[in-house]
Short mmCIF file of C-alpha atoms and ligand atoms in Angstrom, two decimals:
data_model
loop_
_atom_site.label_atom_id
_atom_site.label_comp_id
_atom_site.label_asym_id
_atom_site.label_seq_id
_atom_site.Cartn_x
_atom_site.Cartn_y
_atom_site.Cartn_z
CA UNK A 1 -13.66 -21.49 -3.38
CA UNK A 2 -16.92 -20.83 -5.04
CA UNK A 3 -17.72 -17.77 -6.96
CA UNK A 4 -20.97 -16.00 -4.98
CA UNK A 5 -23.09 -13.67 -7.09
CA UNK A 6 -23.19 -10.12 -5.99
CA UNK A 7 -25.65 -8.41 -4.50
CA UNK A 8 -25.16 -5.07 -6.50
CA UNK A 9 -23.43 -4.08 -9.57
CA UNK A 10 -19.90 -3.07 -9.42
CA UNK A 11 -20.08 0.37 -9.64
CA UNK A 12 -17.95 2.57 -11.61
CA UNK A 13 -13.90 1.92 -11.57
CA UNK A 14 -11.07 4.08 -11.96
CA UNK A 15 -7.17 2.01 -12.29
CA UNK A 16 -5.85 2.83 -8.86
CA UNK A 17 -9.15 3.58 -6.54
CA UNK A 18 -13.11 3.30 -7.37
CA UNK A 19 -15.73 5.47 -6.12
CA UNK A 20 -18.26 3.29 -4.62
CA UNK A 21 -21.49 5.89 -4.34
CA UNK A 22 -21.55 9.74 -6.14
CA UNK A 23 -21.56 11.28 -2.96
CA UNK A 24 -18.01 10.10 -1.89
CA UNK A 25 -16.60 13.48 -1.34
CA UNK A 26 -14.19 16.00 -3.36
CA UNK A 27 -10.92 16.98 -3.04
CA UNK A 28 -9.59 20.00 -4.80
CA UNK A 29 -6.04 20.18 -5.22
CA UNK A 30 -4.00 23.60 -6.64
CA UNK A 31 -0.91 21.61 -7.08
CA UNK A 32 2.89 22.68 -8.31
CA UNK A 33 3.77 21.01 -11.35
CA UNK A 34 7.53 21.88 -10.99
CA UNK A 35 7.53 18.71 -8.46
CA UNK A 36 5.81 16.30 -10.42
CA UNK A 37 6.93 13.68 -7.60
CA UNK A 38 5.65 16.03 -4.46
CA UNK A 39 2.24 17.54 -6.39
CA UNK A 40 1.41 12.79 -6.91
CA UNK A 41 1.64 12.35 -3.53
CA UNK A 42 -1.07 14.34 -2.66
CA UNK A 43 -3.13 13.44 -5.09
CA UNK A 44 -2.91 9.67 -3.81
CA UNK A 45 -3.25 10.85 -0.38
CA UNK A 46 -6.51 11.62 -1.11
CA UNK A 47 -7.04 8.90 -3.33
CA UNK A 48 -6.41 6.39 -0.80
CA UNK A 49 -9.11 8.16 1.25
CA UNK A 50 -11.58 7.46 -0.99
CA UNK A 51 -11.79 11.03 -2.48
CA UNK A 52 -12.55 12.03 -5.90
CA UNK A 53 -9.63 14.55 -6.86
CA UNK A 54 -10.02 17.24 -9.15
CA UNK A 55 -5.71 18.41 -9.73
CA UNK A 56 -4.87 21.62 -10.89
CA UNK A 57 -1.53 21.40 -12.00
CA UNK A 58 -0.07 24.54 -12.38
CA UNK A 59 3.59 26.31 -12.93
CA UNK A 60 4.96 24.33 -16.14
CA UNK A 61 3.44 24.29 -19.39
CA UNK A 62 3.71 20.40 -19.11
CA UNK A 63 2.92 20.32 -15.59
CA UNK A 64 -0.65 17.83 -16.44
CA UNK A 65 1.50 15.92 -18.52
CA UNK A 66 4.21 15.32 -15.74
CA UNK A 67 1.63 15.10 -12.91
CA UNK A 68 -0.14 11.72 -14.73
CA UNK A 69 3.15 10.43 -15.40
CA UNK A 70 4.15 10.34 -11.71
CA UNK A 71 0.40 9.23 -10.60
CA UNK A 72 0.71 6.69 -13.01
CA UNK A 73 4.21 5.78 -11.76
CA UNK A 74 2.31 4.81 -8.10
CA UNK A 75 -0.68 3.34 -10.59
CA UNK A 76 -2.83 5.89 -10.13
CA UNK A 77 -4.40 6.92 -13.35
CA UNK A 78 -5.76 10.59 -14.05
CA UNK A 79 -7.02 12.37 -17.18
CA UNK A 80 -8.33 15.59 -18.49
CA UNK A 81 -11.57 15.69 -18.67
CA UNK A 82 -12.96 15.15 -22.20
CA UNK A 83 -13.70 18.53 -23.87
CA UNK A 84 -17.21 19.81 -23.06
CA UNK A 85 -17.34 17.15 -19.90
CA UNK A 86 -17.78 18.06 -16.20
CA UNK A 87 -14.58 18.14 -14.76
CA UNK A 88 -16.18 16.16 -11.38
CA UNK A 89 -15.89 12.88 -12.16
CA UNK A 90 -15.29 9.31 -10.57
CA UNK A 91 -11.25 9.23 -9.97
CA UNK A 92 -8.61 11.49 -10.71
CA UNK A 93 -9.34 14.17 -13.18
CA UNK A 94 -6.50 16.83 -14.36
CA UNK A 95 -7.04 20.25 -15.10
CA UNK A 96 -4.40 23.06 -16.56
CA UNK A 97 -3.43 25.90 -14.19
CA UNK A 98 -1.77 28.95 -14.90
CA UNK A 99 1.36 28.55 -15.89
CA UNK A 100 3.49 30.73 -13.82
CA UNK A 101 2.71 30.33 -9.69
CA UNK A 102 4.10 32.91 -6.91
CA UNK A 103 6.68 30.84 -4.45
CA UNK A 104 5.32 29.02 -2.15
CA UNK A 105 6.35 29.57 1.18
CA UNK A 106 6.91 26.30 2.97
CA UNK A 107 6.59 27.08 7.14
CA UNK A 108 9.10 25.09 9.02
CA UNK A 109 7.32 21.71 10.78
CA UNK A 110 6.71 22.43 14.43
CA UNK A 111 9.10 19.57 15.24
CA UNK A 112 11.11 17.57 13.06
CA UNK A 113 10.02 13.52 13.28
CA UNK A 114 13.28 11.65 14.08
CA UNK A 115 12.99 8.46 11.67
CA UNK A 116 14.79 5.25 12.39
CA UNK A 117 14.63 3.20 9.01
CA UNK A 118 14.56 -0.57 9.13
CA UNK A 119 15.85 -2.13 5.24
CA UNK A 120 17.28 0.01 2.74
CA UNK A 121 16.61 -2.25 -0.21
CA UNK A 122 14.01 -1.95 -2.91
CA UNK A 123 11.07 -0.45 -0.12
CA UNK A 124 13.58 0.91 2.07
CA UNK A 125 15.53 2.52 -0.61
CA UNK A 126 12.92 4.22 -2.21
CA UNK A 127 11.83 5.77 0.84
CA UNK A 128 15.35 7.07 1.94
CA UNK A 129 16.28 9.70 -0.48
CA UNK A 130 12.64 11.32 0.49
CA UNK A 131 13.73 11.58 4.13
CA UNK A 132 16.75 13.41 3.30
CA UNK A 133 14.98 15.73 1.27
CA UNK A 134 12.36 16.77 3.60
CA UNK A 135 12.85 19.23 6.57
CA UNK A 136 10.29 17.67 8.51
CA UNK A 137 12.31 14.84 9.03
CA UNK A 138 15.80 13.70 10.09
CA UNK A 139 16.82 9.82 9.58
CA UNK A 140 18.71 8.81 12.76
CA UNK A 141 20.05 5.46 11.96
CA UNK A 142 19.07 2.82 8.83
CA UNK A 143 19.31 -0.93 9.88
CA UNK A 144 21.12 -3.11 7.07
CA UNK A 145 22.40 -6.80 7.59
CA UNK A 146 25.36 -5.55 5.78
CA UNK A 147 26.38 -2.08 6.54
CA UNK A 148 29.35 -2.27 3.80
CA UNK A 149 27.74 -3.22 0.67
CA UNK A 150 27.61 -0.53 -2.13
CA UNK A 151 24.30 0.02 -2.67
CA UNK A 152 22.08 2.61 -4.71
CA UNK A 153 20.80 5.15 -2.91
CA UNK A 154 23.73 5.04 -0.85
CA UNK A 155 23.20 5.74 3.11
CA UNK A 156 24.92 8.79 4.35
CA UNK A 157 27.98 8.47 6.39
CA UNK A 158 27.66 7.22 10.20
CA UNK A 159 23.65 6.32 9.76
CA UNK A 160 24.36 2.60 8.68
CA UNK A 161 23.81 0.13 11.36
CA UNK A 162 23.13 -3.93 11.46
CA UNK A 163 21.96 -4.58 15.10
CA UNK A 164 18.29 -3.56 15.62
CA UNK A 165 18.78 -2.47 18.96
CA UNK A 166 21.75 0.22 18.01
CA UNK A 167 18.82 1.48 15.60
CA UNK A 168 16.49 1.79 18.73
CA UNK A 169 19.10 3.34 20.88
CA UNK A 170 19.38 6.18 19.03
CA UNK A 171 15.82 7.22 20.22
CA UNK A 172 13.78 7.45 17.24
CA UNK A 173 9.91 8.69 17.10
CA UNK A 174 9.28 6.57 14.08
CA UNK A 175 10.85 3.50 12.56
CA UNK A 176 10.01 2.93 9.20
CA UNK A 177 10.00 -1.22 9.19
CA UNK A 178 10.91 -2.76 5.31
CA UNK A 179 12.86 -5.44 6.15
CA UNK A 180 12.66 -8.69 4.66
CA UNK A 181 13.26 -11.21 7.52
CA UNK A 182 9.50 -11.68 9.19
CA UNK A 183 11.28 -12.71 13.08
CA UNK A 184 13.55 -9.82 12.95
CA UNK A 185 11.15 -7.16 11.69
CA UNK A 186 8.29 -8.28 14.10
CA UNK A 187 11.07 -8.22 17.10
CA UNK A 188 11.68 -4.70 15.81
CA UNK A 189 8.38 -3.46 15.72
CA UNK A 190 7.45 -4.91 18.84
CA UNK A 191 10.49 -3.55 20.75
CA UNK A 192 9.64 0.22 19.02
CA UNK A 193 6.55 -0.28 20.51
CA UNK A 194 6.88 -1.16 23.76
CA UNK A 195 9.15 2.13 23.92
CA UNK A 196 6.36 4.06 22.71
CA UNK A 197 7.71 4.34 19.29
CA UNK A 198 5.33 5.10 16.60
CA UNK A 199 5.79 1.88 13.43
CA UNK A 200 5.37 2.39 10.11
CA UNK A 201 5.47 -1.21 8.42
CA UNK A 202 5.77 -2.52 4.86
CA UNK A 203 6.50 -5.63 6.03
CA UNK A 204 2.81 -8.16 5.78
CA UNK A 205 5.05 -11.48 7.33
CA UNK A 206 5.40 -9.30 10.50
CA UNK A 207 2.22 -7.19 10.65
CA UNK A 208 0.25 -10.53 9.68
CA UNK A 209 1.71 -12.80 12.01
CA UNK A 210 -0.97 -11.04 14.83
CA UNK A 211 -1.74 -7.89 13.96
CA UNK A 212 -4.45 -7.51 17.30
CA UNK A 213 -1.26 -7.89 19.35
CA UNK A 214 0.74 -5.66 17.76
CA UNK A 215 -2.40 -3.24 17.58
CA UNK A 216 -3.05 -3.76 21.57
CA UNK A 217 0.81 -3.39 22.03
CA UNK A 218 0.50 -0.17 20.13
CA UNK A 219 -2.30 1.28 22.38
CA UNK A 220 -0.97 0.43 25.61
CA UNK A 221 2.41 2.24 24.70
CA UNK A 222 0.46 5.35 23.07
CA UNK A 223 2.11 4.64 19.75
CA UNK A 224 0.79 4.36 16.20
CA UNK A 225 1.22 1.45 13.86
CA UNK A 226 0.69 1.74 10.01
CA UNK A 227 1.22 -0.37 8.02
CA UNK A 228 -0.65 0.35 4.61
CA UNK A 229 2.47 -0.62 2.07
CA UNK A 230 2.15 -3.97 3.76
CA UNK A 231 -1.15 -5.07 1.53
CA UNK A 232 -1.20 -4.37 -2.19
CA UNK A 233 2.21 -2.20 -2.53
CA UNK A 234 0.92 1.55 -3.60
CA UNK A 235 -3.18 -0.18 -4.25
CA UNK A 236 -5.12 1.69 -1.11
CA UNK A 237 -6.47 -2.14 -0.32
CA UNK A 238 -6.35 -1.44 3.77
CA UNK A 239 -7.75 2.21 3.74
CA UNK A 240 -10.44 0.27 1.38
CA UNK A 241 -11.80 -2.56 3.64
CA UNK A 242 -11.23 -0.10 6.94
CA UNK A 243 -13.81 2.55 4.53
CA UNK A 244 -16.42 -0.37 3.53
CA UNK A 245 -16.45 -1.01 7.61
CA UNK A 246 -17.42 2.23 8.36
CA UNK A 247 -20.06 1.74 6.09
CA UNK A 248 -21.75 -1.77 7.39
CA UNK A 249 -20.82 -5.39 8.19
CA UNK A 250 -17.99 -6.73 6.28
CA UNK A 251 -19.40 -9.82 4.65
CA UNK A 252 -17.05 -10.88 2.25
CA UNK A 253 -14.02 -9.69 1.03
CA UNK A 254 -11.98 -10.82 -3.09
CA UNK A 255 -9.09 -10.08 -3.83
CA UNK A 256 -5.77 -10.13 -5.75
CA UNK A 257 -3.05 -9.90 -3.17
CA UNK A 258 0.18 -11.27 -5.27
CA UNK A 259 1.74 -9.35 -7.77
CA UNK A 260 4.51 -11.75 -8.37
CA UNK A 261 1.82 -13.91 -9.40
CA UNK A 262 -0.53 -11.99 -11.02
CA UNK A 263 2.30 -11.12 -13.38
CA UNK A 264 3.22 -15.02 -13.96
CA UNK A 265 -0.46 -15.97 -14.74
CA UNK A 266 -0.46 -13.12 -17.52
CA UNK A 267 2.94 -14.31 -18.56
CA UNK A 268 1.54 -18.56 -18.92
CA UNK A 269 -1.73 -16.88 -20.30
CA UNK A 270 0.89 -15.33 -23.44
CA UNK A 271 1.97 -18.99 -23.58
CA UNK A 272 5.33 -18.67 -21.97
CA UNK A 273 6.84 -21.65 -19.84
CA UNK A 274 6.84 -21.10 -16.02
CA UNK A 275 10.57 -20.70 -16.33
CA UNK A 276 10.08 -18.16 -18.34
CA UNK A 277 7.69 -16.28 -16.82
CA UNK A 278 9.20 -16.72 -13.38
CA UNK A 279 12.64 -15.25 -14.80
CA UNK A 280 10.41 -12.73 -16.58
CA UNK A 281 8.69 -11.84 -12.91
CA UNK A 282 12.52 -11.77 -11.46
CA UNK A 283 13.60 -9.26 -14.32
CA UNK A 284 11.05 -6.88 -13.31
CA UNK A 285 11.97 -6.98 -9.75
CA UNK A 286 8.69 -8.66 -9.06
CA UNK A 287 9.96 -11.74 -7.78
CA UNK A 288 12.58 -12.44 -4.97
CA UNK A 289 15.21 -14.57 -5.59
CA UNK A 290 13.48 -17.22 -3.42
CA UNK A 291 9.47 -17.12 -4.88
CA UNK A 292 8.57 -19.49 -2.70
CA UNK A 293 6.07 -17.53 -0.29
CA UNK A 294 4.25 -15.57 -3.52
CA UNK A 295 3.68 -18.85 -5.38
CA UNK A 296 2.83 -20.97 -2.21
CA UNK A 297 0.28 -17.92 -1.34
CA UNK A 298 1.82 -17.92 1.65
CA UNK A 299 2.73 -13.81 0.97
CA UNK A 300 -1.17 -13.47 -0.19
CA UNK A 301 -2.37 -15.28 3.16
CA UNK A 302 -0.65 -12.99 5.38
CA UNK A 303 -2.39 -10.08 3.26
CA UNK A 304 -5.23 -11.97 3.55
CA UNK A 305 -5.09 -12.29 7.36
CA UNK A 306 -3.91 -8.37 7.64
CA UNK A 307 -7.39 -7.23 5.99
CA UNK A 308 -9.53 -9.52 7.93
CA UNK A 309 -7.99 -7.61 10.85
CA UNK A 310 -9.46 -4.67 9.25
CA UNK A 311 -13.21 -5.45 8.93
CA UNK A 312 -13.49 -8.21 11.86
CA UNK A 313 -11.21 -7.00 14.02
CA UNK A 314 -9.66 -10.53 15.77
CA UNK A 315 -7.30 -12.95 14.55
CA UNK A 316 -7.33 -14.81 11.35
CA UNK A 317 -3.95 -17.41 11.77
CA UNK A 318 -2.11 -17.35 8.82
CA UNK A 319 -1.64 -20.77 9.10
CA UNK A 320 -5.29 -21.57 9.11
CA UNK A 321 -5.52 -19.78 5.54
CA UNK A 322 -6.57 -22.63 2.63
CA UNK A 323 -3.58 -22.91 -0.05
CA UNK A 324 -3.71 -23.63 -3.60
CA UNK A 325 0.50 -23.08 -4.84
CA UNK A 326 1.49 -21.74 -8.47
CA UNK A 327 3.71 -24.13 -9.49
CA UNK A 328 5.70 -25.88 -12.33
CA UNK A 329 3.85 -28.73 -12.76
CA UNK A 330 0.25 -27.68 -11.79
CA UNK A 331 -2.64 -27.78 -13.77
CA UNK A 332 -4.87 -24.40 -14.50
CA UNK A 333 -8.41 -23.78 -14.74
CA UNK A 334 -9.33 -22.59 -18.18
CA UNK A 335 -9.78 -18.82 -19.04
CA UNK A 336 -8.19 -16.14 -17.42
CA UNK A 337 -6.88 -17.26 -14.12
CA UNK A 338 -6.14 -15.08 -10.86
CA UNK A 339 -4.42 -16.33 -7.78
CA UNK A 340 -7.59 -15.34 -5.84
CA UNK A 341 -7.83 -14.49 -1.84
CA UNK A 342 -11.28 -14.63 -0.28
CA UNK A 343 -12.81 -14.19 2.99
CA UNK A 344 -16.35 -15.15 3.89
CA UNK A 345 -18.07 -14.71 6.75
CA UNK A 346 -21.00 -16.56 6.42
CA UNK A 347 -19.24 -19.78 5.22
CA UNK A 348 -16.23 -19.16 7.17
CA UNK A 349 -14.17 -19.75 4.08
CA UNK A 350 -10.43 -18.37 4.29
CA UNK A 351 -8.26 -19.10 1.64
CA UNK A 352 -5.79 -18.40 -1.57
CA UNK A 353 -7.09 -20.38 -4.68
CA UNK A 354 -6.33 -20.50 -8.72
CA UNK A 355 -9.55 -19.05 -9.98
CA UNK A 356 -10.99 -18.52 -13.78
CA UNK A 357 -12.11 -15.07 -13.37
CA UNK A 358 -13.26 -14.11 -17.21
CA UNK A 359 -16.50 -12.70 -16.26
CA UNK A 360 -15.29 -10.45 -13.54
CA UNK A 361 -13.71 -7.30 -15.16
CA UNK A 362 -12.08 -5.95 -11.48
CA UNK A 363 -9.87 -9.28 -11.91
CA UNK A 364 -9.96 -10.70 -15.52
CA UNK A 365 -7.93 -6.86 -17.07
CA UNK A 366 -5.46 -7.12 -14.52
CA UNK A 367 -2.24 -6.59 -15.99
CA UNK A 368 1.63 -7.10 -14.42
CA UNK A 369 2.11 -6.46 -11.06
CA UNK A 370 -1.81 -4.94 -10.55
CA UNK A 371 -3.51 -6.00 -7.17
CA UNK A 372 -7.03 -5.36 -6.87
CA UNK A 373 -9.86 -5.62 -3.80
CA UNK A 374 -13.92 -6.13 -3.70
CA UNK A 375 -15.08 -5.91 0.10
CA UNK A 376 -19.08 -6.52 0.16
CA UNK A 377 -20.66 -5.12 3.16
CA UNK A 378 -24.08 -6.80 4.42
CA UNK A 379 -26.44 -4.62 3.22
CA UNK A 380 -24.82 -5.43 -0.59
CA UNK A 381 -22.56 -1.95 -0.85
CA UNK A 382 -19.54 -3.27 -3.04
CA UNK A 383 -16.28 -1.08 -2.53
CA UNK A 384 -13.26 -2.02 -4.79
CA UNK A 385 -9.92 -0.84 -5.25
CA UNK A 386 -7.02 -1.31 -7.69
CA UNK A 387 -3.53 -0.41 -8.31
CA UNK A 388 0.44 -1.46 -8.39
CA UNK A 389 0.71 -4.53 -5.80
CA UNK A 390 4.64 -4.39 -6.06
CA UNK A 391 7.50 -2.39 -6.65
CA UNK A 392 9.80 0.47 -4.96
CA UNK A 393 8.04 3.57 -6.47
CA UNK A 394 4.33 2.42 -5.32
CA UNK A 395 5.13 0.67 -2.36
CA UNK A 396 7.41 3.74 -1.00
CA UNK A 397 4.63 5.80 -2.26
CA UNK A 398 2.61 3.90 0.62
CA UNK A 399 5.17 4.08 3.07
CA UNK A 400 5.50 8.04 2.52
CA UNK A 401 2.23 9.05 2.77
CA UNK A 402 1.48 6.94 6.15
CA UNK A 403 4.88 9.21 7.18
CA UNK A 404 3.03 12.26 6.35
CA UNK A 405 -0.48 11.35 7.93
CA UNK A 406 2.03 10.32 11.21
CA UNK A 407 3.74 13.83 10.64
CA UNK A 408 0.27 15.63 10.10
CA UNK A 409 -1.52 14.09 12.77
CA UNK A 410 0.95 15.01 15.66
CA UNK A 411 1.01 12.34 18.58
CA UNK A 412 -2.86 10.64 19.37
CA UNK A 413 -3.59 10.46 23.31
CA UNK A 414 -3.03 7.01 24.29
CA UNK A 415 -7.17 5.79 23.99
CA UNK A 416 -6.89 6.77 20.53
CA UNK A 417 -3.71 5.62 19.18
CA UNK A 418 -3.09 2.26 17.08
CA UNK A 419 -5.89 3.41 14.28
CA UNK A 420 -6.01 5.54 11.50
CA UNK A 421 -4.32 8.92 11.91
CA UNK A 422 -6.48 12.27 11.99
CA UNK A 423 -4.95 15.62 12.07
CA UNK A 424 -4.00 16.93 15.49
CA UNK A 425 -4.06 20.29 16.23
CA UNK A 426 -0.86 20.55 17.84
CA UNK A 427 2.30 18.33 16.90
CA UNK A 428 3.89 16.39 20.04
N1 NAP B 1 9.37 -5.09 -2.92
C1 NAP B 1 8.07 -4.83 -2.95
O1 NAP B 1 7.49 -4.53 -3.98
C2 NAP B 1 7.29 -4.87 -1.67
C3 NAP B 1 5.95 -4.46 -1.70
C4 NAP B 1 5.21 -4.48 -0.50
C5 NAP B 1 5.81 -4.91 0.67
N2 NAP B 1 7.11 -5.33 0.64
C6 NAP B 1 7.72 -5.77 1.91
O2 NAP B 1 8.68 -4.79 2.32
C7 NAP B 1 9.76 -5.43 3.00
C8 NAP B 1 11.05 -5.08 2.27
O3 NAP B 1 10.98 -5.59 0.95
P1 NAP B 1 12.12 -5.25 -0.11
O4 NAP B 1 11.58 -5.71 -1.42
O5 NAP B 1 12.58 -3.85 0.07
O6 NAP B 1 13.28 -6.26 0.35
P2 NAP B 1 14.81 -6.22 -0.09
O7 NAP B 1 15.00 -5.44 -1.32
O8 NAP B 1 15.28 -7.62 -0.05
O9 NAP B 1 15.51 -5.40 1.11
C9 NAP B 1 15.48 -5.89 2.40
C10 NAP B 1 16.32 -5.00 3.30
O10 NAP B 1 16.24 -5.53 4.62
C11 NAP B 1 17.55 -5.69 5.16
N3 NAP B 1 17.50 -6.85 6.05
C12 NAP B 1 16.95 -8.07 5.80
N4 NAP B 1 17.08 -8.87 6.87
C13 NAP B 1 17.69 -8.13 7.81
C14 NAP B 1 18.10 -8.40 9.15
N5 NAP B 1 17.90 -9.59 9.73
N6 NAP B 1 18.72 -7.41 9.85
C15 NAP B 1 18.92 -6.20 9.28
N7 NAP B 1 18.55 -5.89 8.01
C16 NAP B 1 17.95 -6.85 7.30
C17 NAP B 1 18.44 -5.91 3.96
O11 NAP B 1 19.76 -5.56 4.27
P3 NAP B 1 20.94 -5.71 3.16
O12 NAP B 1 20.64 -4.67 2.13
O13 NAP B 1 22.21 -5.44 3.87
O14 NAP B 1 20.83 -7.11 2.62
C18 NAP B 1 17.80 -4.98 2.95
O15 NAP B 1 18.29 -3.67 3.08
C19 NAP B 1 9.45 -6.93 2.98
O16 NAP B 1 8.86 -7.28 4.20
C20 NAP B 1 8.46 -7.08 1.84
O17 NAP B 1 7.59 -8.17 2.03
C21 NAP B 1 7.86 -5.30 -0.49
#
C-alpha cells in the first residue's frame, strides 16, 4: 500500500467522532446525571450520527463528572467548555444543570420488543443485564454452547438455550447476534431473516462474509439488519462511511480496524517482546485465546469488506483482501507502525498492511484498543472517526443503541427496510 496525499486538511478531531464541516448539526441534550450509564448513551447516539452534542447534565452535584466518565468508558470524550469559551464546539461539550430535576415520567413503550440473544460472553454479556432492566424489552431465550457454565452476568432461569433453532422458536422480533462461531452466527441471522426477524449483529465474520445477501435477504423478508458493533467496537466507523456517502463518491477509505493489534504495535513500540505484548493484549481482554484472525488481518479484512459494503454497495470477498500478518518473527517498518486497512477505488487496491504512520496524527496517537477511520469522498471532503475498537462496555454500547434506533423506529415497510433506521411514527 502506498500512502496518497490528501486532497484537504483533516479537519478538526474530537477522540470518539470528528466533525467534518461547522455546519454538521446540534444536538442539545437535558440529561439525568443520576444514570450516568443511561444519560452516555444518548449522548453517543447522537455522536454516532455525526452531531455535535452540547450535555446538560443535571440532578447530582457530580453529575458532569460522572457523565464523562461513562462517555469515556464507550471512548467518547467530552469536556466543559473552557471558561469564557462558546459552549458550541466540535464534539462533546458538558455543561452543569441544576442540581435537583422533577421525576421524570417514563411512558410505557407502545409494545415491548421480544429479544432473542445470540452469545452471552464478553458482547453478549454486556448487553444482557440492559435488557432486563428496560421495560421496553423482554429477552425470550439467550443461545449459549454451554447452557451450564457459571458465568457473570448470569442468565435468568429457563432463558438459557444451545440449539439456535429453540432460540428462533420462541418467536422473537429481534435477535441480538454476538456469537463467536462465523457458520453458526451467519446460519442464525439468515434463518431470523427469512422469518422476518429483525438482526442486530456484532458479529463482522458473519455480516462480512456477504453482507449484499444478507442485506437483500433482509428486504425481501421486511426485516432490519444492523450491525454497527460489528466494525470498530463502540468507534461510529459504519454510521461514518454510510455519512461521507451521502455526501459524494466514496473514493478511498484508511483505517485502523484491529484493536488487538493496535494494542500489540504500541506494546513492541515500548520495546516489549511479542510474547509479551500478546499476553499483555490477552490480559486486557483484547485478544482471544486463539489471535490468529486479528494478527493474520483476517478480523480487519472482514471489517474491511463490511465498510466497502457501505460506500460501494456490492461485494468485496474477504478472501480477495491483500494480507500482511503481525507475527513473531516479522520484520517492522520504522516509526510508529499501524496495522493499516485501505480501500481505493481508483487503483482497486484492497488490503490490510503494516504501515509507518508518524506523520498522520488520526493514526500515529492511537493508543490501546483505539480504532480509527478516514473515508475521502471525490470531491476531497475527508470524514474521520475514532474511538474504542474492542471491549464489552463499547462494543455493547454499539449493540444497545442499534436496539434503541430498532425500538424507536417501529417496523420499516418492506421497500425500506435493511438500511438505517428512522423514527416511525407508529411502533409495529
Ligand atoms: N469482544 C469484543 O470486543 C468484540 C468487539 C466487536 C465485535 N465482537 C464480535 O462479537 C461476537 C462475540 O464476541 P465475544 O467477544 O463476546 O465472544 P465470547 O466472549 O467468546 O462469547 C461468545 C459467546 O458465543 C457463544 N457461542 C459461541 N459459539 C456458539 C455456538 N456454536 N452455539 C451457541 N453459542 C455459541 C458462547 O457460548 P459459551 O459462553 O457457552 O461458550 C459465548 O457465550 C464475535 O463475533 C466478535 O467478533 C467482539
Amino acid at each position: 500500500m502506498t500512502a496518497l496525499p490528501l486532497p484537504h486538511p483533516v479537519p478538526a478531531t474530537t477522540e470518539g467522532t470528528t466533525i467534518p464541516y461547522p455546519d454538521e448539526p446540534v444536538a442539545l441534550l437535558q440529561l439525568d446525571g443520576a444514570d450516568p450509564v443511561e444519560a452516555a448513551s444518548a449522548v453517543y447516539r447522537e455522536v454516532r450520527r455525526g452531531r455535535r452534542v452540547v450535555a446538560v447534565a443535571c440532578g447530582h452535584p457530580r453529575a458532569g463528572v460522572r457523565l464523562a466518565a461513562a462517555l469515556d468508558a464507550i471512548g467518547v470524550a467530552a469536556v466543559p467548555p473552557p471558561p469564557g469559551e462558546a459552549v458550541l464546539r466540535p464534539g462533546v461539550t458538558i455543561v452543569p444543570g441544576p442540581e435537583t430535576v422533577h421525576g421524570r415520567l417514563r411512558s410505557g413503550p407502545a409494545r415491548v420488543l421480544r429479544i432473542a440473544l445470540a452469545g452471552c460472553g464478553v458482547v453478549g454479556g454486556g448487553v444482557l443485564p440492559r435488557l432486563l432492566a428496560d421495560v421496553r424489552f423482554e429477552v425470550v431465550g439467550v443461545l449459549v454452547r454451554d447452557p451450564d457454565k457459571a458465568r457473570e452476568p448470569a442468565i435468568p432461569a429457563g432463558l438459557a438455550v444451545s440449539d439456535p433453532a429453540a432460540l428462533l422458536a420462541r418467536e422473537p422480533d429481534v435477535l441480538v447476534e454476538a456469537i463467536s462461531d462465523a457458520s453458526t452466527g451467519l446460519a442464525l441471522i439468515r434463518a431470523a431473516l427469512t422469518r422476518g426477524v429483525d438482526v442486530v449483529s456484532a458479529n463482522k465474520q458473519a455480516v462480512g462474509a456477504d453482507l449484499p445477501a444478507l442485506t437483500a435477504l433482509a428486504r425481501a423478508a421486511g426485516a432490519r439488519l444492523l450491525y454497527s458493533a460489528s466494525v470498530g467496537g463502540g468507534a461510529p466507523l459504519v454510521e461514518t462511511v454510510r455519512r461521507a456517502r451521502t455526501h459524494g463518491a466514496v473514493v478511498r477509505i484508511e483505517a485502523v480496524l484491529n484493536g488487538t493489534c493496535n494494542f500489540i504495535l504500541n506494546r513492541l513500540a515500548e520495546g516489549r517482546s511479542f510474547d509479551d505484548a500478546l499476553a499483555a493484549a490477552r490480559e486486557a481482554g483484547f485478544a482471544e485465546a486463539d489471535p490468529t484472525a486479528d494478527l493474520t488481518g483476517l478480523d480487519a479484512a472482514a471489517k474491511l469488506a463490511i465498510l466497502s459494503h457501505e460506500a460501494l454497495g456490492g461485494r468485496l470477498v474477504v478472501g480477495s483482501v491483500s494480507r500482511e500478518a503481525l507475527a513473531r518473527d516479522g520484520v517492522l517498518p520504522d516509526g510508529r507502525v499501524r496495522q493499516l486497512a485501505r480501500l481505493d477505488v481508483h487503483s482497486g487496491e484492497a488490503g490490510i498492511a503494516l504501515r509507518a504512520v508518524d506523520d498522520d496524527p488520526l493514526f500515529a496517537d492511537l493508543a490501546d484498543e483505539w480504532n480509527a477511520l478516514r473515508v475521502t469522498t471525490g470531491d476531497g471532503r475527508v470524514f474521520t472517526a475514532r474511538g474504542r475498537g474492542a471491549g464489552r462496555t463499547p462494543t455493547a454500547e454499539s449493540v444497545w443503541a442499534d436496539l434503541v434506533d430498532l425500538a424507536e423506529a417501529g417496523r420499516c415497510p418492506k421497500e425500506n427496510a435493511a438500511g438505517p433506521c428512522e423514527p416511525a411514527a407508529s411502533r409495529r
